[in-house]
C-alpha positions as a LaTeX table, in Angstrom:
\begin{tabular}{lrrr}
\hline
Residue & $x$ (\AA) & $y$ (\AA) & $z$ (\AA) \\
\hline
Met1 & 14.20 & 114.01 & 150.41 \\
Thr2 & 16.97 & 116.43 & 149.56 \\
Thr3 & 20.04 & 115.05 & 147.84 \\
Ile4 & 23.42 & 116.45 & 148.80 \\
Glu5 & 25.70 & 117.11 & 145.87 \\
Thr6 & 29.38 & 116.64 & 146.64 \\
Thr7 & 32.73 & 117.10 & 145.03 \\
Thr8 & 36.29 & 116.91 & 146.26 \\
Met9 & 38.73 & 119.50 & 144.99 \\
Thr10 & 42.49 & 119.27 & 144.94 \\
Thr11 & 44.03 & 122.26 & 146.74 \\
Pro12 & 47.62 & 123.17 & 147.61 \\
Val13 & 46.90 & 122.12 & 151.19 \\
Gly14 & 45.12 & 118.84 & 150.42 \\
Pro15 & 41.66 & 117.65 & 149.42 \\
Leu16 & 38.72 & 119.97 & 150.08 \\
Thr17 & 35.33 & 118.28 & 150.02 \\
Leu18 & 32.24 & 120.40 & 149.39 \\
Leu19 & 28.64 & 119.45 & 150.16 \\
Ala20 & 25.78 & 121.44 & 148.67 \\
Ala21 & 22.00 & 121.32 & 148.96 \\
Glu22 & 19.56 & 123.44 & 146.98 \\
Gly23 & 22.33 & 125.63 & 145.54 \\
Ala24 & 24.00 & 126.50 & 148.85 \\
Leu25 & 27.11 & 125.12 & 150.46 \\
Val26 & 26.17 & 123.21 & 153.62 \\
Ala27 & 29.61 & 121.83 & 154.50 \\
Ala28 & 33.20 & 122.11 & 153.37 \\
Gly29 & 36.24 & 120.55 & 154.93 \\
Phe30 & 39.82 & 119.57 & 154.27 \\
Thr31 & 39.10 & 115.88 & 153.90 \\
Gly32 & 38.49 & 113.50 & 151.04 \\
Asp33 & 35.65 & 111.80 & 152.92 \\
Ala34 & 32.25 & 113.25 & 152.00 \\
Gly35 & 30.48 & 110.71 & 154.22 \\
Asp36 & 32.40 & 111.82 & 157.29 \\
Leu37 & 31.58 & 115.46 & 156.57 \\
Arg38 & 27.90 & 114.59 & 156.02 \\
Ser39 & 27.81 & 112.74 & 159.36 \\
Arg40 & 28.57 & 116.05 & 161.11 \\
Leu41 & 25.49 & 117.73 & 159.63 \\
Arg42 & 22.25 & 117.97 & 161.56 \\
Ser43 & 19.20 & 116.01 & 160.46 \\
Pro44 & 17.58 & 115.82 & 157.98 \\
Leu45 & 20.69 & 116.56 & 155.88 \\
Arg46 & 22.75 & 114.03 & 157.83 \\
Asp47 & 20.57 & 111.29 & 156.37 \\
Ala48 & 20.37 & 112.68 & 152.83 \\
Pro49 & 21.89 & 110.65 & 150.02 \\
Leu50 & 25.11 & 111.89 & 148.42 \\
Arg51 & 25.49 & 112.46 & 144.70 \\
Arg52 & 29.12 & 112.82 & 143.64 \\
Leu53 & 29.84 & 115.30 & 140.86 \\
Ala54 & 32.97 & 116.48 & 139.08 \\
Gly55 & 32.33 & 120.01 & 140.39 \\
Leu56 & 29.67 & 122.23 & 141.91 \\
Gly57 & 29.73 & 125.09 & 139.42 \\
Asp58 & 30.06 & 128.51 & 141.00 \\
Leu59 & 30.51 & 127.03 & 144.48 \\
Ser60 & 33.65 & 125.07 & 143.60 \\
Gly61 & 34.71 & 127.86 & 141.24 \\
Ala62 & 34.70 & 130.38 & 144.08 \\
Leu63 & 36.82 & 128.13 & 146.27 \\
Ala64 & 39.25 & 127.50 & 143.40 \\
Ser65 & 39.50 & 131.29 & 143.01 \\
Tyr66 & 40.33 & 131.61 & 146.71 \\
Phe67 & 43.25 & 129.24 & 146.32 \\
Asp68 & 44.34 & 131.17 & 143.23 \\
Gly69 & 44.57 & 134.34 & 145.36 \\
Asp70 & 41.09 & 135.91 & 145.16 \\
Leu71 & 40.66 & 136.09 & 148.92 \\
Gly72 & 37.21 & 137.63 & 148.70 \\
Ala73 & 35.78 & 134.71 & 146.72 \\
Pro74 & 34.46 & 132.76 & 149.74 \\
Thr75 & 32.30 & 135.73 & 150.78 \\
Arg76 & 30.38 & 135.29 & 147.53 \\
Val77 & 29.50 & 131.66 & 148.26 \\
Pro78 & 25.91 & 131.08 & 149.38 \\
Ala79 & 26.36 & 129.05 & 152.54 \\
Val80 & 23.98 & 127.71 & 155.15 \\
Gln81 & 24.74 & 125.95 & 158.39 \\
Thr82 & 22.61 & 125.40 & 161.43 \\
Gly83 & 23.77 & 126.17 & 164.93 \\
Thr84 & 22.83 & 128.02 & 168.07 \\
Val85 & 22.26 & 131.76 & 168.02 \\
Gly86 & 25.69 & 132.23 & 169.60 \\
Gln87 & 27.44 & 130.00 & 167.05 \\
Arg88 & 25.78 & 131.82 & 164.16 \\
Arg89 & 26.88 & 135.20 & 165.56 \\
Val90 & 30.49 & 133.99 & 165.88 \\
Trp91 & 30.38 & 132.65 & 162.30 \\
Glu92 & 29.01 & 135.98 & 161.03 \\
Val93 & 31.84 & 137.89 & 162.74 \\
Leu94 & 34.40 & 135.51 & 161.23 \\
Arg95 & 32.90 & 135.82 & 157.77 \\
Ala96 & 33.18 & 139.61 & 158.01 \\
Leu97 & 36.82 & 139.53 & 159.16 \\
Pro98 & 39.11 & 140.71 & 156.35 \\
Pro99 & 41.43 & 138.08 & 154.88 \\
Gly100 & 44.96 & 138.14 & 156.23 \\
Arg101 & 43.81 & 139.31 & 159.66 \\
Thr102 & 43.41 & 137.29 & 162.80 \\
Val103 & 41.20 & 137.76 & 165.83 \\
Thr104 & 41.64 & 136.33 & 169.30 \\
Tyr105 & 38.96 & 134.02 & 170.61 \\
Ala106 & 38.24 & 136.57 & 173.36 \\
Arg107 & 37.81 & 139.42 & 170.87 \\
Leu108 & 35.74 & 137.16 & 168.62 \\
Ala109 & 33.40 & 136.41 & 171.52 \\
Ser110 & 33.15 & 140.10 & 172.37 \\
Gln111 & 32.41 & 141.11 & 168.78 \\
Ala112 & 29.69 & 138.43 & 168.64 \\
Gly113 & 28.09 & 139.94 & 171.75 \\
Tyr114 & 29.43 & 137.42 & 174.27 \\
Ala115 & 32.21 & 139.23 & 176.14 \\
Gly116 & 34.12 & 136.86 & 178.40 \\
Ala117 & 33.11 & 133.77 & 176.45 \\
Ala118 & 36.36 & 132.98 & 174.65 \\
Arg119 & 35.89 & 129.24 & 175.15 \\
Ala120 & 32.42 & 129.41 & 173.62 \\
Ala121 & 33.86 & 131.25 & 170.62 \\
Gly122 & 36.45 & 128.48 & 170.31 \\
Ala123 & 33.71 & 125.87 & 170.51 \\
Ala124 & 31.78 & 127.68 & 167.76 \\
Cys125 & 34.92 & 127.53 & 165.62 \\
Gly126 & 35.14 & 123.81 & 166.32 \\
Ala127 & 31.51 & 123.34 & 165.27 \\
Asn128 & 32.01 & 125.24 & 162.00 \\
Leu129 & 31.40 & 122.98 & 158.99 \\
Leu130 & 32.25 & 125.55 & 156.30 \\
Ala131 & 36.04 & 125.78 & 156.10 \\
Pro132 & 37.38 & 128.10 & 154.67 \\
Val133 & 34.11 & 129.91 & 153.77 \\
Val134 & 33.56 & 130.65 & 157.45 \\
Pro135 & 37.23 & 131.32 & 158.17 \\
Cys136 & 37.70 & 129.93 & 161.67 \\
His137 & 41.37 & 129.53 & 160.76 \\
Arg138 & 41.64 & 133.29 & 161.45 \\
Ala139 & 40.86 & 132.81 & 165.18 \\
Val140 & 43.95 & 132.64 & 167.42 \\
Arg141 & 44.78 & 132.47 & 171.10 \\
Ser142 & 45.17 & 135.63 & 173.16 \\
Asp143 & 48.96 & 135.25 & 173.06 \\
Gly144 & 48.85 & 135.25 & 169.25 \\
Thr145 & 49.65 & 131.56 & 168.83 \\
Met146 & 47.54 & 129.55 & 166.42 \\
Gly147 & 45.48 & 127.38 & 168.74 \\
Gly148 & 43.50 & 124.45 & 167.42 \\
Tyr149 & 42.01 & 123.76 & 164.03 \\
Ala150 & 39.78 & 120.87 & 163.00 \\
Tyr151 & 42.04 & 120.00 & 160.06 \\
Gly152 & 45.32 & 120.39 & 161.93 \\
Pro153 & 47.83 & 123.16 & 162.60 \\
Pro154 & 49.67 & 122.75 & 159.24 \\
Val155 & 46.46 & 123.49 & 157.32 \\
Lys156 & 45.66 & 126.49 & 159.54 \\
Arg157 & 49.19 & 127.84 & 159.12 \\
Trp158 & 49.04 & 127.36 & 155.33 \\
Leu159 & 45.70 & 129.22 & 155.08 \\
Leu160 & 46.98 & 132.14 & 157.18 \\
Asp161 & 50.21 & 132.33 & 155.17 \\
His162 & 48.28 & 132.11 & 151.88 \\
Glu163 & 46.06 & 135.02 & 152.89 \\
Arg164 & 49.00 & 137.13 & 154.04 \\
Arg165 & 50.78 & 136.53 & 150.71 \\
His166 & 47.74 & 137.70 & 148.75 \\
Val167 & 46.26 & 140.34 & 151.05 \\
Asp168 & 47.52 & 143.19 & 148.86 \\
Arg169 & 45.28 & 142.07 & 146.00 \\
Asp170 & 41.83 & 143.51 & 145.46 \\
Val171 & 39.78 & 141.85 & 148.19 \\
Arg172 & 36.02 & 142.07 & 148.08 \\
Ser173 & 34.59 & 142.21 & 151.59 \\
Pro174 & 31.02 & 141.30 & 152.49 \\
Ala175 & 28.64 & 144.23 & 152.72 \\
\hline
\end{tabular}
């Protein structure tokens, strides 16, 4: 059985727990509870034992770089999460969205190939287990207001403000 390696990082916006399996990030969330994050995974990973480590090498290093202002760092993180075809398309669009920019749920749905499915795009954001690697914090309501976020509006606002402060730096976008 696969073992999930986990670490919890201190970030300016609170604890960020990372879960990795076979060298790829499988979950990340602004919580200090690795067990809670694991419980949101699909089987068989949901049942995998956790092994706590002080860090996860390049995975935690990339996220630390993000918080230090290298906004492109999360795009270099190998990440795997399971979901429906529609969810995976939404997550791909989000991962390609440049830091510091937002997208409405309606536009996100359209770019993922599901025009008129803004609620489904929002649900895909809610199912995302890879914050901030899959940056669902960049999705906003059609009126430009923040909308929901699994880790609360203050965390979403902080992430958006952080990206806007650092957007002028050299940002590496995914190919």
